[in-house]
mmCIF file of C-alpha atoms and ligand atoms in Angstrom:
data_model
loop_
_atom_site.group_PDB
_atom_site.id
_atom_site.type_symbol
_atom_site.label_atom_id
_atom_site.label_comp_id
_atom_site.label_asym_id
_atom_site.label_seq_id
_atom_site.Cartn_x
_atom_site.Cartn_y
_atom_site.Cartn_z
ATOM 1 C CA UNK A 1 -64.626 89.722 -37.141
ATOM 2 C CA UNK A 2 -67.036 89.783 -40.016
ATOM 3 C CA UNK A 3 -67.408 86.580 -42.101
ATOM 4 C CA UNK A 4 -67.274 86.969 -45.865
ATOM 5 C CA UNK A 5 -70.065 85.400 -47.891
ATOM 6 C CA UNK A 6 -69.749 85.435 -51.664
ATOM 7 C CA UNK A 7 -73.231 85.586 -53.181
ATOM 8 C CA UNK A 8 -73.879 84.165 -56.650
ATOM 9 C CA UNK A 9 -77.510 85.019 -57.465
ATOM 10 C CA UNK A 10 -77.309 83.475 -60.955
ATOM 11 C CA UNK A 11 -80.303 83.201 -63.236
ATOM 12 C CA UNK A 12 -84.099 82.876 -63.294
ATOM 13 C CA UNK A 13 -85.501 82.632 -59.771
ATOM 14 C CA UNK A 14 -81.913 82.492 -58.435
ATOM 15 C CA UNK A 15 -81.741 86.220 -57.589
ATOM 16 C CA UNK A 16 -85.247 86.143 -56.047
ATOM 17 C CA UNK A 17 -84.664 83.258 -53.638
ATOM 18 C CA UNK A 18 -81.133 84.491 -52.904
ATOM 19 C CA UNK A 19 -82.371 87.919 -51.838
ATOM 20 C CA UNK A 20 -84.932 86.285 -49.552
ATOM 21 C CA UNK A 21 -82.323 84.002 -47.964
ATOM 22 C CA UNK A 22 -79.776 86.810 -47.499
ATOM 23 C CA UNK A 23 -82.417 88.921 -45.719
ATOM 24 C CA UNK A 24 -82.984 85.988 -43.365
ATOM 25 C CA UNK A 25 -79.241 85.535 -42.819
ATOM 26 C CA UNK A 26 -78.744 89.242 -42.104
ATOM 27 C CA UNK A 27 -81.430 89.438 -39.467
ATOM 28 C CA UNK A 28 -80.365 86.143 -37.895
ATOM 29 C CA UNK A 29 -76.780 87.373 -37.630
ATOM 30 C CA UNK A 30 -78.013 90.559 -35.991
ATOM 31 C CA UNK A 31 -80.104 88.615 -33.492
ATOM 32 C CA UNK A 32 -77.259 86.257 -32.578
ATOM 33 C CA UNK A 33 -74.609 88.994 -32.471
ATOM 34 C CA UNK A 34 -72.265 88.107 -35.304
ATOM 35 C CA UNK A 35 -71.507 89.969 -38.447
ATOM 36 C CA UNK A 36 -71.689 88.895 -42.081
ATOM 37 C CA UNK A 37 -70.420 90.685 -45.161
ATOM 38 C CA UNK A 38 -72.109 89.863 -48.473
ATOM 39 C CA UNK A 39 -70.564 90.458 -51.888
ATOM 40 C CA UNK A 40 -72.382 89.640 -55.112
ATOM 41 C CA UNK A 41 -70.468 88.199 -58.076
ATOM 42 C CA UNK A 42 -71.500 87.376 -61.615
ATOM 43 C CA UNK A 43 -72.115 83.684 -62.258
ATOM 44 C CA UNK A 44 -73.917 81.429 -64.715
ATOM 45 C CA UNK A 45 -75.934 82.897 -67.573
ATOM 46 C CA UNK A 46 -75.766 86.375 -66.034
ATOM 47 C CA UNK A 47 -71.959 86.163 -66.181
ATOM 48 C CA UNK A 48 -72.009 84.910 -69.780
ATOM 49 C CA UNK A 49 -74.055 87.995 -70.642
ATOM 50 C CA UNK A 50 -71.779 90.317 -68.665
ATOM 51 C CA UNK A 51 -68.363 89.003 -69.661
ATOM 52 C CA UNK A 52 -68.681 85.919 -71.843
ATOM 53 C CA UNK A 53 -67.823 83.308 -69.178
ATOM 54 C CA UNK A 54 -70.107 81.425 -66.746
ATOM 55 C CA UNK A 55 -67.405 81.382 -64.054
ATOM 56 C CA UNK A 56 -65.309 84.555 -64.476
ATOM 57 C CA UNK A 57 -61.817 84.577 -62.933
ATOM 58 C CA UNK A 58 -62.706 87.272 -60.402
ATOM 59 C CA UNK A 59 -65.753 85.278 -59.247
ATOM 60 C CA UNK A 60 -63.664 82.147 -58.713
ATOM 61 C CA UNK A 61 -60.950 84.144 -56.925
ATOM 62 C CA UNK A 62 -63.556 85.680 -54.593
ATOM 63 C CA UNK A 63 -65.061 82.228 -53.873
ATOM 64 C CA UNK A 64 -61.625 80.915 -52.917
ATOM 65 C CA UNK A 65 -61.172 83.808 -50.456
ATOM 66 C CA UNK A 66 -64.656 83.598 -48.934
ATOM 67 C CA UNK A 67 -65.765 81.936 -45.703
ATOM 68 C CA UNK A 68 -68.765 80.522 -47.577
ATOM 69 C CA UNK A 69 -70.531 80.784 -50.920
ATOM 70 C CA UNK A 70 -74.261 81.182 -51.391
ATOM 71 C CA UNK A 71 -75.751 80.353 -54.786
ATOM 72 C CA UNK A 72 -79.262 80.837 -56.187
ATOM 73 C CA UNK A 73 -79.501 78.840 -59.426
ATOM 74 C CA UNK A 74 -78.109 78.925 -62.930
ATOM 75 C CA UNK A 75 -79.342 78.170 -66.418
ATOM 76 C CA UNK A 76 -82.306 78.829 -68.629
ATOM 77 C CA UNK A 77 -83.535 78.588 -72.210
ATOM 78 C CA UNK A 78 -81.656 81.740 -73.223
ATOM 79 C CA UNK A 79 -78.284 79.976 -72.943
ATOM 80 C CA UNK A 80 -79.442 76.385 -73.463
ATOM 81 C CA UNK A 81 -78.278 75.957 -77.042
ATOM 82 C CA UNK A 82 -74.977 77.791 -76.866
ATOM 83 C CA UNK A 83 -71.604 76.158 -76.390
ATOM 84 C CA UNK A 84 -70.940 78.280 -73.280
ATOM 85 C CA UNK A 85 -73.475 77.051 -70.770
ATOM 86 C CA UNK A 86 -74.254 78.448 -67.310
ATOM 87 C CA UNK A 87 -74.218 74.909 -65.880
ATOM 88 C CA UNK A 88 -70.545 74.566 -66.851
ATOM 89 C CA UNK A 89 -69.810 77.412 -64.418
ATOM 90 C CA UNK A 90 -71.412 75.472 -61.583
ATOM 91 C CA UNK A 91 -69.491 72.293 -62.393
ATOM 92 C CA UNK A 92 -66.292 74.336 -62.685
ATOM 93 C CA UNK A 93 -66.848 75.886 -59.270
ATOM 94 C CA UNK A 94 -67.610 72.555 -57.569
ATOM 95 C CA UNK A 95 -64.506 71.063 -59.111
ATOM 96 C CA UNK A 96 -62.183 74.036 -58.472
ATOM 97 C CA UNK A 97 -63.116 74.041 -54.775
ATOM 98 C CA UNK A 98 -63.058 70.248 -54.566
ATOM 99 C CA UNK A 99 -66.582 70.132 -53.147
ATOM 100 C CA UNK A 100 -66.986 66.361 -53.336
ATOM 101 C CA UNK A 101 -69.703 65.851 -50.714
ATOM 102 C CA UNK A 102 -73.163 67.171 -51.469
ATOM 103 C CA UNK A 103 -75.611 66.896 -48.579
ATOM 104 C CA UNK A 104 -79.291 67.031 -49.531
ATOM 105 C CA UNK A 105 -81.622 66.516 -46.559
ATOM 106 C CA UNK A 106 -85.136 65.347 -47.423
ATOM 107 C CA UNK A 107 -87.445 65.711 -44.456
ATOM 108 C CA UNK A 108 -91.190 65.830 -44.449
ATOM 109 C CA UNK A 109 -92.756 68.717 -42.577
ATOM 110 C CA UNK A 110 -95.812 67.135 -40.884
ATOM 111 C CA UNK A 111 -98.048 70.032 -41.958
ATOM 112 C CA UNK A 112 -97.189 69.349 -45.614
ATOM 113 C CA UNK A 113 -98.087 65.633 -45.710
ATOM 114 C CA UNK A 114 -101.184 66.384 -47.783
ATOM 115 C CA UNK A 115 -98.956 68.047 -50.436
ATOM 116 C CA UNK A 116 -96.948 64.892 -50.977
ATOM 117 C CA UNK A 117 -97.928 62.775 -53.964
ATOM 118 C CA UNK A 118 -97.691 59.795 -51.583
ATOM 119 C CA UNK A 119 -100.386 58.617 -49.199
ATOM 120 C CA UNK A 120 -99.943 60.093 -45.742
ATOM 121 C CA UNK A 121 -99.141 56.750 -44.080
ATOM 122 C CA UNK A 122 -96.301 56.207 -46.541
ATOM 123 C CA UNK A 123 -94.668 59.618 -46.321
ATOM 124 C CA UNK A 124 -95.153 60.204 -42.566
ATOM 125 C CA UNK A 125 -91.890 60.610 -40.678
ATOM 126 C CA UNK A 126 -89.655 60.480 -43.751
ATOM 127 C CA UNK A 127 -86.214 61.861 -42.973
ATOM 128 C CA UNK A 128 -83.479 61.025 -45.496
ATOM 129 C CA UNK A 129 -80.033 62.518 -45.940
ATOM 130 C CA UNK A 130 -78.789 62.097 -49.491
ATOM 131 C CA UNK A 131 -75.013 62.141 -49.770
ATOM 132 C CA UNK A 132 -74.333 62.750 -53.438
ATOM 133 C CA UNK A 133 -70.711 62.449 -54.635
ATOM 134 C CA UNK A 134 -70.274 65.727 -56.511
ATOM 135 C CA UNK A 135 -66.954 65.944 -58.336
ATOM 136 C CA UNK A 136 -66.617 62.613 -60.113
ATOM 137 C CA UNK A 137 -68.422 60.189 -62.383
ATOM 138 C CA UNK A 138 -69.899 60.938 -65.764
ATOM 139 C CA UNK A 139 -70.126 64.672 -65.050
ATOM 140 C CA UNK A 140 -66.358 65.019 -65.095
ATOM 141 C CA UNK A 141 -65.176 62.065 -67.204
ATOM 142 C CA UNK A 142 -63.765 62.528 -70.680
ATOM 143 C CA UNK A 143 -66.328 63.751 -73.209
ATOM 144 C CA UNK A 144 -66.098 62.967 -76.891
ATOM 145 C CA UNK A 145 -68.133 64.186 -79.775
ATOM 146 C CA UNK A 146 -67.950 63.082 -83.384
ATOM 147 C CA UNK A 147 -70.330 63.840 -86.216
ATOM 148 C CA UNK A 148 -72.800 61.123 -85.290
ATOM 149 C CA UNK A 149 -71.396 59.703 -82.059
ATOM 150 C CA UNK A 150 -70.876 61.016 -78.523
ATOM 151 C CA UNK A 151 -69.685 59.631 -75.207
ATOM 152 C CA UNK A 152 -69.263 60.612 -71.542
ATOM 153 C CA UNK A 153 -66.881 58.518 -69.511
ATOM 154 C CA UNK A 154 -67.963 57.436 -66.018
ATOM 155 C CA UNK A 155 -64.834 57.081 -63.933
ATOM 156 C CA UNK A 156 -64.335 56.714 -60.173
ATOM 157 C CA UNK A 157 -61.203 56.087 -58.159
ATOM 158 C CA UNK A 158 -61.141 54.314 -54.787
ATOM 159 C CA UNK A 159 -59.927 57.564 -53.266
ATOM 160 C CA UNK A 160 -63.003 59.439 -54.506
ATOM 161 C CA UNK A 161 -65.375 56.727 -53.305
ATOM 162 C CA UNK A 162 -63.778 56.442 -49.866
ATOM 163 C CA UNK A 163 -63.846 60.162 -49.099
ATOM 164 C CA UNK A 164 -67.533 60.444 -50.031
ATOM 165 C CA UNK A 165 -68.468 57.241 -48.196
ATOM 166 C CA UNK A 166 -66.734 58.440 -45.045
ATOM 167 C CA UNK A 167 -68.955 61.516 -44.960
ATOM 168 C CA UNK A 168 -72.015 59.265 -45.297
ATOM 169 C CA UNK A 169 -70.957 56.871 -42.515
ATOM 170 C CA UNK A 170 -70.015 59.730 -40.186
ATOM 171 C CA UNK A 171 -73.364 61.432 -40.846
ATOM 172 C CA UNK A 172 -75.222 58.166 -40.168
ATOM 173 C CA UNK A 173 -73.609 57.912 -36.732
ATOM 174 C CA UNK A 174 -75.293 61.169 -35.782
ATOM 175 C CA UNK A 175 -78.641 59.985 -37.159
ATOM 176 C CA UNK A 176 -80.260 56.511 -37.286
ATOM 177 C CA UNK A 177 -77.002 54.695 -37.998
ATOM 178 C CA UNK A 178 -77.968 53.328 -41.402
ATOM 179 C CA UNK A 179 -76.446 53.843 -44.865
ATOM 180 C CA UNK A 180 -77.966 52.674 -48.145
ATOM 181 C CA UNK A 181 -75.355 52.751 -50.881
ATOM 182 C CA UNK A 182 -76.961 52.977 -54.308
ATOM 183 C CA UNK A 183 -75.196 51.836 -57.487
ATOM 184 C CA UNK A 184 -75.662 49.830 -60.684
ATOM 185 C CA UNK A 185 -73.174 47.077 -59.855
ATOM 186 C CA UNK A 186 -75.029 44.517 -61.968
ATOM 187 C CA UNK A 187 -73.996 46.436 -65.103
ATOM 188 C CA UNK A 188 -71.339 49.098 -64.516
ATOM 189 C CA UNK A 189 -67.690 48.459 -63.674
ATOM 190 C CA UNK A 190 -67.468 51.820 -61.894
ATOM 191 C CA UNK A 191 -70.400 50.687 -59.711
ATOM 192 C CA UNK A 192 -68.676 47.372 -58.914
ATOM 193 C CA UNK A 193 -65.657 49.319 -57.676
ATOM 194 C CA UNK A 194 -68.047 51.601 -55.766
ATOM 195 C CA UNK A 195 -69.708 48.642 -54.010
ATOM 196 C CA UNK A 196 -66.453 46.829 -53.192
ATOM 197 C CA UNK A 197 -64.857 49.997 -51.873
ATOM 198 C CA UNK A 198 -67.823 50.998 -49.707
ATOM 199 C CA UNK A 199 -68.016 47.431 -48.335
ATOM 200 C CA UNK A 200 -64.306 47.384 -47.498
ATOM 201 C CA UNK A 201 -64.438 50.774 -45.779
ATOM 202 C CA UNK A 202 -67.478 49.648 -43.810
ATOM 203 C CA UNK A 203 -65.671 46.446 -42.675
ATOM 204 C CA UNK A 204 -62.591 48.426 -41.687
ATOM 205 C CA UNK A 205 -63.961 51.522 -39.940
ATOM 206 C CA UNK A 206 -67.739 51.574 -39.679
ATOM 207 C CA UNK A 207 -68.985 48.152 -38.555
ATOM 208 C CA UNK A 208 -71.234 49.864 -36.030
ATOM 209 C CA UNK A 209 -73.232 51.451 -38.884
ATOM 210 C CA UNK A 210 -75.715 49.280 -40.753
ATOM 211 C CA UNK A 211 -74.970 49.157 -44.494
ATOM 212 C CA UNK A 212 -77.301 48.070 -47.290
ATOM 213 C CA UNK A 213 -76.554 48.063 -51.026
ATOM 214 C CA UNK A 214 -79.282 48.701 -53.574
ATOM 215 C CA UNK A 215 -79.391 48.902 -57.340
ATOM 216 C CA UNK A 216 -80.419 52.315 -58.571
ATOM 217 C CA UNK A 217 -83.436 51.206 -60.610
ATOM 218 C CA UNK A 218 -85.145 49.387 -57.766
ATOM 219 C CA UNK A 219 -84.029 52.085 -55.299
ATOM 220 C CA UNK A 220 -85.853 54.654 -57.443
ATOM 221 C CA UNK A 221 -88.947 52.517 -56.973
ATOM 222 C CA UNK A 222 -88.470 51.835 -53.245
ATOM 223 C CA UNK A 223 -87.910 55.516 -52.491
ATOM 224 C CA UNK A 224 -91.524 55.920 -53.553
ATOM 225 C CA UNK A 225 -93.013 52.755 -52.073
ATOM 226 C CA UNK A 226 -91.081 52.774 -48.797
ATOM 227 C CA UNK A 227 -89.211 56.078 -48.261
ATOM 228 C CA UNK A 228 -89.280 55.493 -44.508
ATOM 229 C CA UNK A 229 -86.753 52.654 -44.888
ATOM 230 C CA UNK A 230 -83.931 55.092 -45.785
ATOM 231 C CA UNK A 231 -81.710 57.060 -43.408
ATOM 232 C CA UNK A 232 -78.499 58.125 -45.219
ATOM 233 C CA UNK A 233 -78.398 57.466 -48.964
ATOM 234 C CA UNK A 234 -74.902 57.361 -50.435
ATOM 235 C CA UNK A 235 -74.583 57.501 -54.178
ATOM 236 C CA UNK A 236 -72.550 58.714 -57.134
ATOM 237 C CA UNK A 237 -72.958 62.007 -58.925
ATOM 238 C CA UNK A 238 -75.530 61.311 -61.654
ATOM 239 C CA UNK A 239 -77.684 58.913 -59.629
ATOM 240 C CA UNK A 240 -77.673 61.450 -56.768
ATOM 241 C CA UNK A 241 -78.823 64.240 -59.064
ATOM 242 C CA UNK A 242 -81.785 62.229 -60.289
ATOM 243 C CA UNK A 243 -82.774 60.610 -56.994
ATOM 244 C CA UNK A 244 -82.642 63.904 -55.083
ATOM 245 C CA UNK A 245 -85.165 65.573 -57.402
ATOM 246 C CA UNK A 246 -87.346 62.472 -57.072
ATOM 247 C CA UNK A 247 -87.114 62.570 -53.275
ATOM 248 C CA UNK A 248 -87.670 66.317 -53.073
ATOM 249 C CA UNK A 249 -91.240 66.155 -54.307
ATOM 250 C CA UNK A 250 -92.074 63.503 -51.720
ATOM 251 C CA UNK A 251 -91.923 66.370 -49.220
ATOM 252 C CA UNK A 252 -94.375 68.505 -51.207
ATOM 253 C CA UNK A 253 -92.232 70.661 -53.523
ATOM 254 C CA UNK A 254 -88.752 70.846 -54.975
ATOM 255 C CA UNK A 255 -88.743 74.447 -53.726
ATOM 256 C CA UNK A 256 -88.341 73.217 -50.143
ATOM 257 C CA UNK A 257 -84.961 71.488 -50.339
ATOM 258 C CA UNK A 258 -81.592 72.996 -49.532
ATOM 259 C CA UNK A 259 -78.102 71.638 -49.932
ATOM 260 C CA UNK A 260 -74.525 71.972 -48.757
ATOM 261 C CA UNK A 261 -71.537 71.074 -50.907
ATOM 262 C CA UNK A 262 -68.495 70.434 -48.768
ATOM 263 C CA UNK A 263 -64.940 69.367 -49.418
ATOM 264 C CA UNK A 264 -61.483 69.463 -48.012
ATOM 265 C CA UNK A 265 -61.351 73.268 -48.042
ATOM 266 C CA UNK A 266 -63.180 75.302 -45.433
ATOM 267 C CA UNK A 267 -65.497 77.129 -47.830
ATOM 268 C CA UNK A 268 -68.751 75.349 -48.503
ATOM 269 C CA UNK A 269 -71.176 76.099 -51.308
ATOM 270 C CA UNK A 270 -74.824 76.391 -50.315
ATOM 271 C CA UNK A 271 -77.710 76.292 -52.764
ATOM 272 C CA UNK A 272 -81.287 75.093 -53.070
ATOM 273 C CA UNK A 273 -81.468 71.892 -55.113
ATOM 274 C CA UNK A 274 -83.939 73.361 -57.595
ATOM 275 C CA UNK A 275 -82.950 75.070 -60.808
ATOM 276 C CA UNK A 276 -83.616 78.522 -62.205
ATOM 277 C CA UNK A 277 -87.331 77.671 -62.750
ATOM 278 C CA UNK A 278 -87.637 79.779 -65.923
ATOM 279 C CA UNK A 279 -91.399 79.130 -66.021
ATOM 280 C CA UNK A 280 -91.975 81.203 -62.861
ATOM 281 C CA UNK A 281 -88.952 83.553 -62.911
ATOM 282 C CA UNK A 282 -89.420 87.299 -62.481
ATOM 283 C CA UNK A 283 -92.769 86.993 -60.714
ATOM 284 C CA UNK A 284 -91.630 86.854 -57.084
ATOM 285 C CA UNK A 285 -93.575 83.612 -56.568
ATOM 286 C CA UNK A 286 -90.778 81.068 -56.122
ATOM 287 C CA UNK A 287 -90.646 79.209 -52.837
ATOM 288 C CA UNK A 288 -87.639 80.579 -50.888
ATOM 289 C CA UNK A 289 -87.624 77.777 -48.288
ATOM 290 C CA UNK A 290 -84.995 75.703 -50.134
ATOM 291 C CA UNK A 291 -82.699 78.728 -50.255
ATOM 292 C CA UNK A 292 -83.431 79.631 -46.628
ATOM 293 C CA UNK A 293 -82.736 76.039 -45.556
ATOM 294 C CA UNK A 294 -79.430 76.271 -47.439
ATOM 295 C CA UNK A 295 -78.668 79.477 -45.525
ATOM 296 C CA UNK A 296 -79.162 77.583 -42.257
ATOM 297 C CA UNK A 297 -76.758 74.912 -43.495
ATOM 298 C CA UNK A 298 -74.211 77.638 -44.298
ATOM 299 C CA UNK A 299 -74.352 78.842 -40.694
ATOM 300 C CA UNK A 300 -73.970 75.273 -39.418
ATOM 301 C CA UNK A 301 -71.199 73.914 -41.624
ATOM 302 C CA UNK A 302 -69.101 76.917 -42.615
ATOM 303 C CA UNK A 303 -69.580 79.385 -39.768
ATOM 304 C CA UNK A 304 -70.089 77.063 -36.794
ATOM 305 C CA UNK A 305 -73.249 78.960 -35.755
ATOM 306 C CA UNK A 306 -75.375 75.980 -34.769
ATOM 307 C CA UNK A 307 -77.796 77.941 -32.600
ATOM 308 C CA UNK A 308 -78.490 80.461 -35.363
ATOM 309 C CA UNK A 309 -78.897 77.640 -37.902
ATOM 310 C CA UNK A 310 -81.461 75.964 -35.673
ATOM 311 C CA UNK A 311 -83.279 79.268 -35.190
ATOM 312 C CA UNK A 312 -83.785 79.526 -38.969
ATOM 313 C CA UNK A 313 -84.886 75.898 -39.228
ATOM 314 C CA UNK A 314 -87.271 76.240 -36.312
ATOM 315 C CA UNK A 315 -88.755 79.481 -37.675
ATOM 316 C CA UNK A 316 -89.280 77.812 -41.069
ATOM 317 C CA UNK A 317 -90.930 74.871 -39.333
ATOM 318 C CA UNK A 318 -93.247 77.148 -37.361
ATOM 319 C CA UNK A 319 -94.102 79.302 -40.395
ATOM 320 C CA UNK A 320 -95.110 76.214 -42.388
ATOM 321 C CA UNK A 321 -96.994 74.788 -39.398
ATOM 322 C CA UNK A 322 -98.960 78.010 -39.099
ATOM 323 C CA UNK A 323 -100.056 77.728 -42.749
ATOM 324 C CA UNK A 324 -97.620 80.038 -44.586
ATOM 325 C CA UNK A 325 -97.553 78.762 -48.174
ATOM 326 C CA UNK A 326 -96.180 79.876 -51.515
ATOM 327 C CA UNK A 327 -98.022 78.910 -54.711
ATOM 328 C CA UNK A 328 -96.188 75.635 -55.305
ATOM 329 C CA UNK A 329 -97.877 74.523 -52.068
ATOM 330 C CA UNK A 330 -101.270 75.887 -52.952
ATOM 331 C CA UNK A 331 -100.847 79.191 -51.086
ATOM 332 C CA UNK A 332 -100.889 82.864 -51.999
ATOM 333 C CA UNK A 333 -97.677 84.164 -50.456
ATOM 334 C CA UNK A 334 -94.999 85.689 -52.638
ATOM 335 C CA UNK A 335 -91.347 84.730 -52.282
ATOM 336 C CA UNK A 336 -90.715 87.907 -50.275
ATOM 337 C CA UNK A 337 -93.771 87.421 -48.047
ATOM 338 C CA UNK A 338 -92.760 83.838 -47.230
ATOM 339 C CA UNK A 339 -89.323 85.061 -46.171
ATOM 340 C CA UNK A 340 -90.944 87.796 -44.066
ATOM 341 C CA UNK A 341 -93.104 85.174 -42.315
ATOM 342 C CA UNK A 342 -89.965 83.227 -41.445
ATOM 343 C CA UNK A 343 -88.121 86.350 -40.260
ATOM 344 C CA UNK A 344 -91.062 87.266 -38.025
ATOM 345 C CA UNK A 345 -90.786 83.861 -36.364
ATOM 346 C CA UNK A 346 -87.022 84.266 -35.907
ATOM 347 C CA UNK A 347 -87.543 87.632 -34.181
ATOM 348 C CA UNK A 348 -89.904 85.747 -31.820
HETATM 349 P P1 NAD B 1 -86.128 73.517 -62.158
HETATM 350 O O1 NAD B 1 -85.765 72.941 -60.841
HETATM 351 O O2 NAD B 1 -85.626 74.874 -62.454
HETATM 352 O O3 NAD B 1 -87.733 73.538 -62.296
HETATM 353 C C1 NAD B 1 -88.514 72.347 -62.275
HETATM 354 C C2 NAD B 1 -89.953 72.709 -61.852
HETATM 355 O O4 NAD B 1 -89.958 73.029 -60.453
HETATM 356 C C3 NAD B 1 -90.514 73.938 -62.570
HETATM 357 O O5 NAD B 1 -91.881 73.745 -62.798
HETATM 358 C C4 NAD B 1 -90.317 75.057 -61.569
HETATM 359 O O6 NAD B 1 -91.237 76.124 -61.658
HETATM 360 C C5 NAD B 1 -90.451 74.326 -60.238
HETATM 361 N N1 NAD B 1 -89.643 74.991 -59.208
HETATM 362 C C6 NAD B 1 -88.301 74.967 -59.115
HETATM 363 N N2 NAD B 1 -87.897 75.706 -58.082
HETATM 364 C C7 NAD B 1 -89.007 76.201 -57.502
HETATM 365 C C8 NAD B 1 -89.231 77.043 -56.378
HETATM 366 N N3 NAD B 1 -88.231 77.535 -55.627
HETATM 367 N N4 NAD B 1 -90.513 77.369 -56.068
HETATM 368 C C9 NAD B 1 -91.534 76.888 -56.789
HETATM 369 N N5 NAD B 1 -91.383 76.074 -57.860
HETATM 370 C C10 NAD B 1 -90.125 75.739 -58.224
HETATM 371 O O7 NAD B 1 -85.656 72.476 -63.262
HETATM 372 P P2 NAD B 1 -85.584 72.646 -64.866
HETATM 373 O O8 NAD B 1 -86.755 73.431 -65.354
HETATM 374 O O9 NAD B 1 -85.330 71.302 -65.379
HETATM 375 O O10 NAD B 1 -84.273 73.494 -65.100
HETATM 376 C C11 NAD B 1 -84.249 74.873 -65.441
HETATM 377 C C12 NAD B 1 -82.808 75.337 -65.538
HETATM 378 O O11 NAD B 1 -82.181 75.272 -64.258
HETATM 379 C C13 NAD B 1 -81.948 74.464 -66.475
HETATM 380 O O12 NAD B 1 -81.131 75.324 -67.209
HETATM 381 C C14 NAD B 1 -81.126 73.612 -65.516
HETATM 382 O O13 NAD B 1 -79.877 73.230 -66.047
HETATM 383 C C15 NAD B 1 -80.947 74.553 -64.362
HETATM 384 N N6 NAD B 1 -80.690 73.921 -63.064
HETATM 385 C C16 NAD B 1 -79.827 74.570 -62.245
HETATM 386 C C17 NAD B 1 -79.588 74.097 -60.965
HETATM 387 C C18 NAD B 1 -78.649 74.836 -60.076
HETATM 388 O O14 NAD B 1 -78.308 75.965 -60.367
HETATM 389 N N7 NAD B 1 -78.186 74.253 -58.999
HETATM 390 C C19 NAD B 1 -80.261 72.946 -60.517
HETATM 391 C C20 NAD B 1 -81.163 72.306 -61.394
HETATM 392 C C21 NAD B 1 -81.373 72.809 -62.655
HETATM 393 C C1 IPM B 2 -78.141 70.230 -59.447
HETATM 394 C C2 IPM B 2 -78.242 70.594 -60.920
HETATM 395 C C3 IPM B 2 -76.872 70.578 -61.559
HETATM 396 C C4 IPM B 2 -76.355 69.137 -61.532
HETATM 397 C C5 IPM B 2 -76.790 71.128 -62.982
HETATM 398 C C6 IPM B 2 -77.404 72.491 -63.103
HETATM 399 C C7 IPM B 2 -75.365 71.161 -63.474
HETATM 400 O O1 IPM B 2 -79.143 69.771 -61.564
HETATM 401 O O2 IPM B 2 -77.406 70.915 -58.721
HETATM 402 O O3 IPM B 2 -78.810 69.311 -59.015
HETATM 403 O O4 IPM B 2 -76.711 68.342 -62.414
HETATM 404 O O5 IPM B 2 -75.594 68.826 -60.614
HETATM 405 MN MN1 MN B 3 -80.258 68.480 -60.210
#
């Protein structure tokens, strides 16, 4: 039976990288003998333009029915100053589907070491999995606005912390067995609860995994000076947003990183971690690797197609090793050409 993928191309480079990743998914499915059905829905700024809402009811209904959701990116200067913002659609979708665990793998491709802002000896071998809590914290706390005052409440419950931490500990068991939990427990009450709760869960169920706590300011520094000392990074929503962009460039370009947002429902949401990149949109020059990596994660986590997921990852690895580069990495390939290179390697 065919699996249903809802596609949300969104704004800016979103449609460009989405098209590239869907082409890769289609040919991979063909090669591995399963069938995928793709349906595009309006989302983000494009949906505001089409019907006045960033997350229209029919888009949300389709996402709830789908086997998985694939998203490009949302946002851009066109909608930046209006009260209805594309980004609100993304937050609404994450929340409506309860996608509390955002996995953002940060792995250096050896052929790209020279593109990292870090010295080669520092960046060599870096392989971090960021587990960003995605439906709590300041993003979703009460917001207040008065004439000359504004506030965003940062709230976490033990329940929210435990379910995210479990994903991190479980992931660590399949990796190098180490979790660094990042907070601001020296200042924030919500971080003190975070630290206590993670420690208690560790004591109770995950003593076999090594746990280290770090404060977010010094962690931001150590991720640059010693990125090799991290395996799984567990952190709350806002810190995870900031630290994942910081980590992404260690690998050479933000255009390389994919993500999976998972929850208690079966549908996952898959998207590159970059935004709509308005400065390069419409030119077919965006790096599609982050989107293609997200497509591989979709096959792994939502469709249980591990072999096909690995085929995409391996083909991407080989394409980069053989020198295929988009402009963010100093190359000449267009978004479409980069995807074609990867598809050629999948065909074998
Ligand atoms: P951005 O990630 O869009 O761009 C930052 C820089 O990285 C830009 O110079 C851009 O050209 C470059 N870049 C990003 N993706 C690239 C790719 N695939 N290939 C090559 N270069 C790439 O961040 P921003 O400019 O701060 O945000 C632009 C808009 O995107 C904002 O409206 C923001 O809210 C939104 N945004 C959306 C998402 C999402 O949809 N998940 C994520 C982040 C930002
Ligand atoms: C991301 C983005 C989003 C976030 C924005 C667009 C709402 O930056 O996915 O990293 O802050 O979570
Ligand atoms: Mn972000």
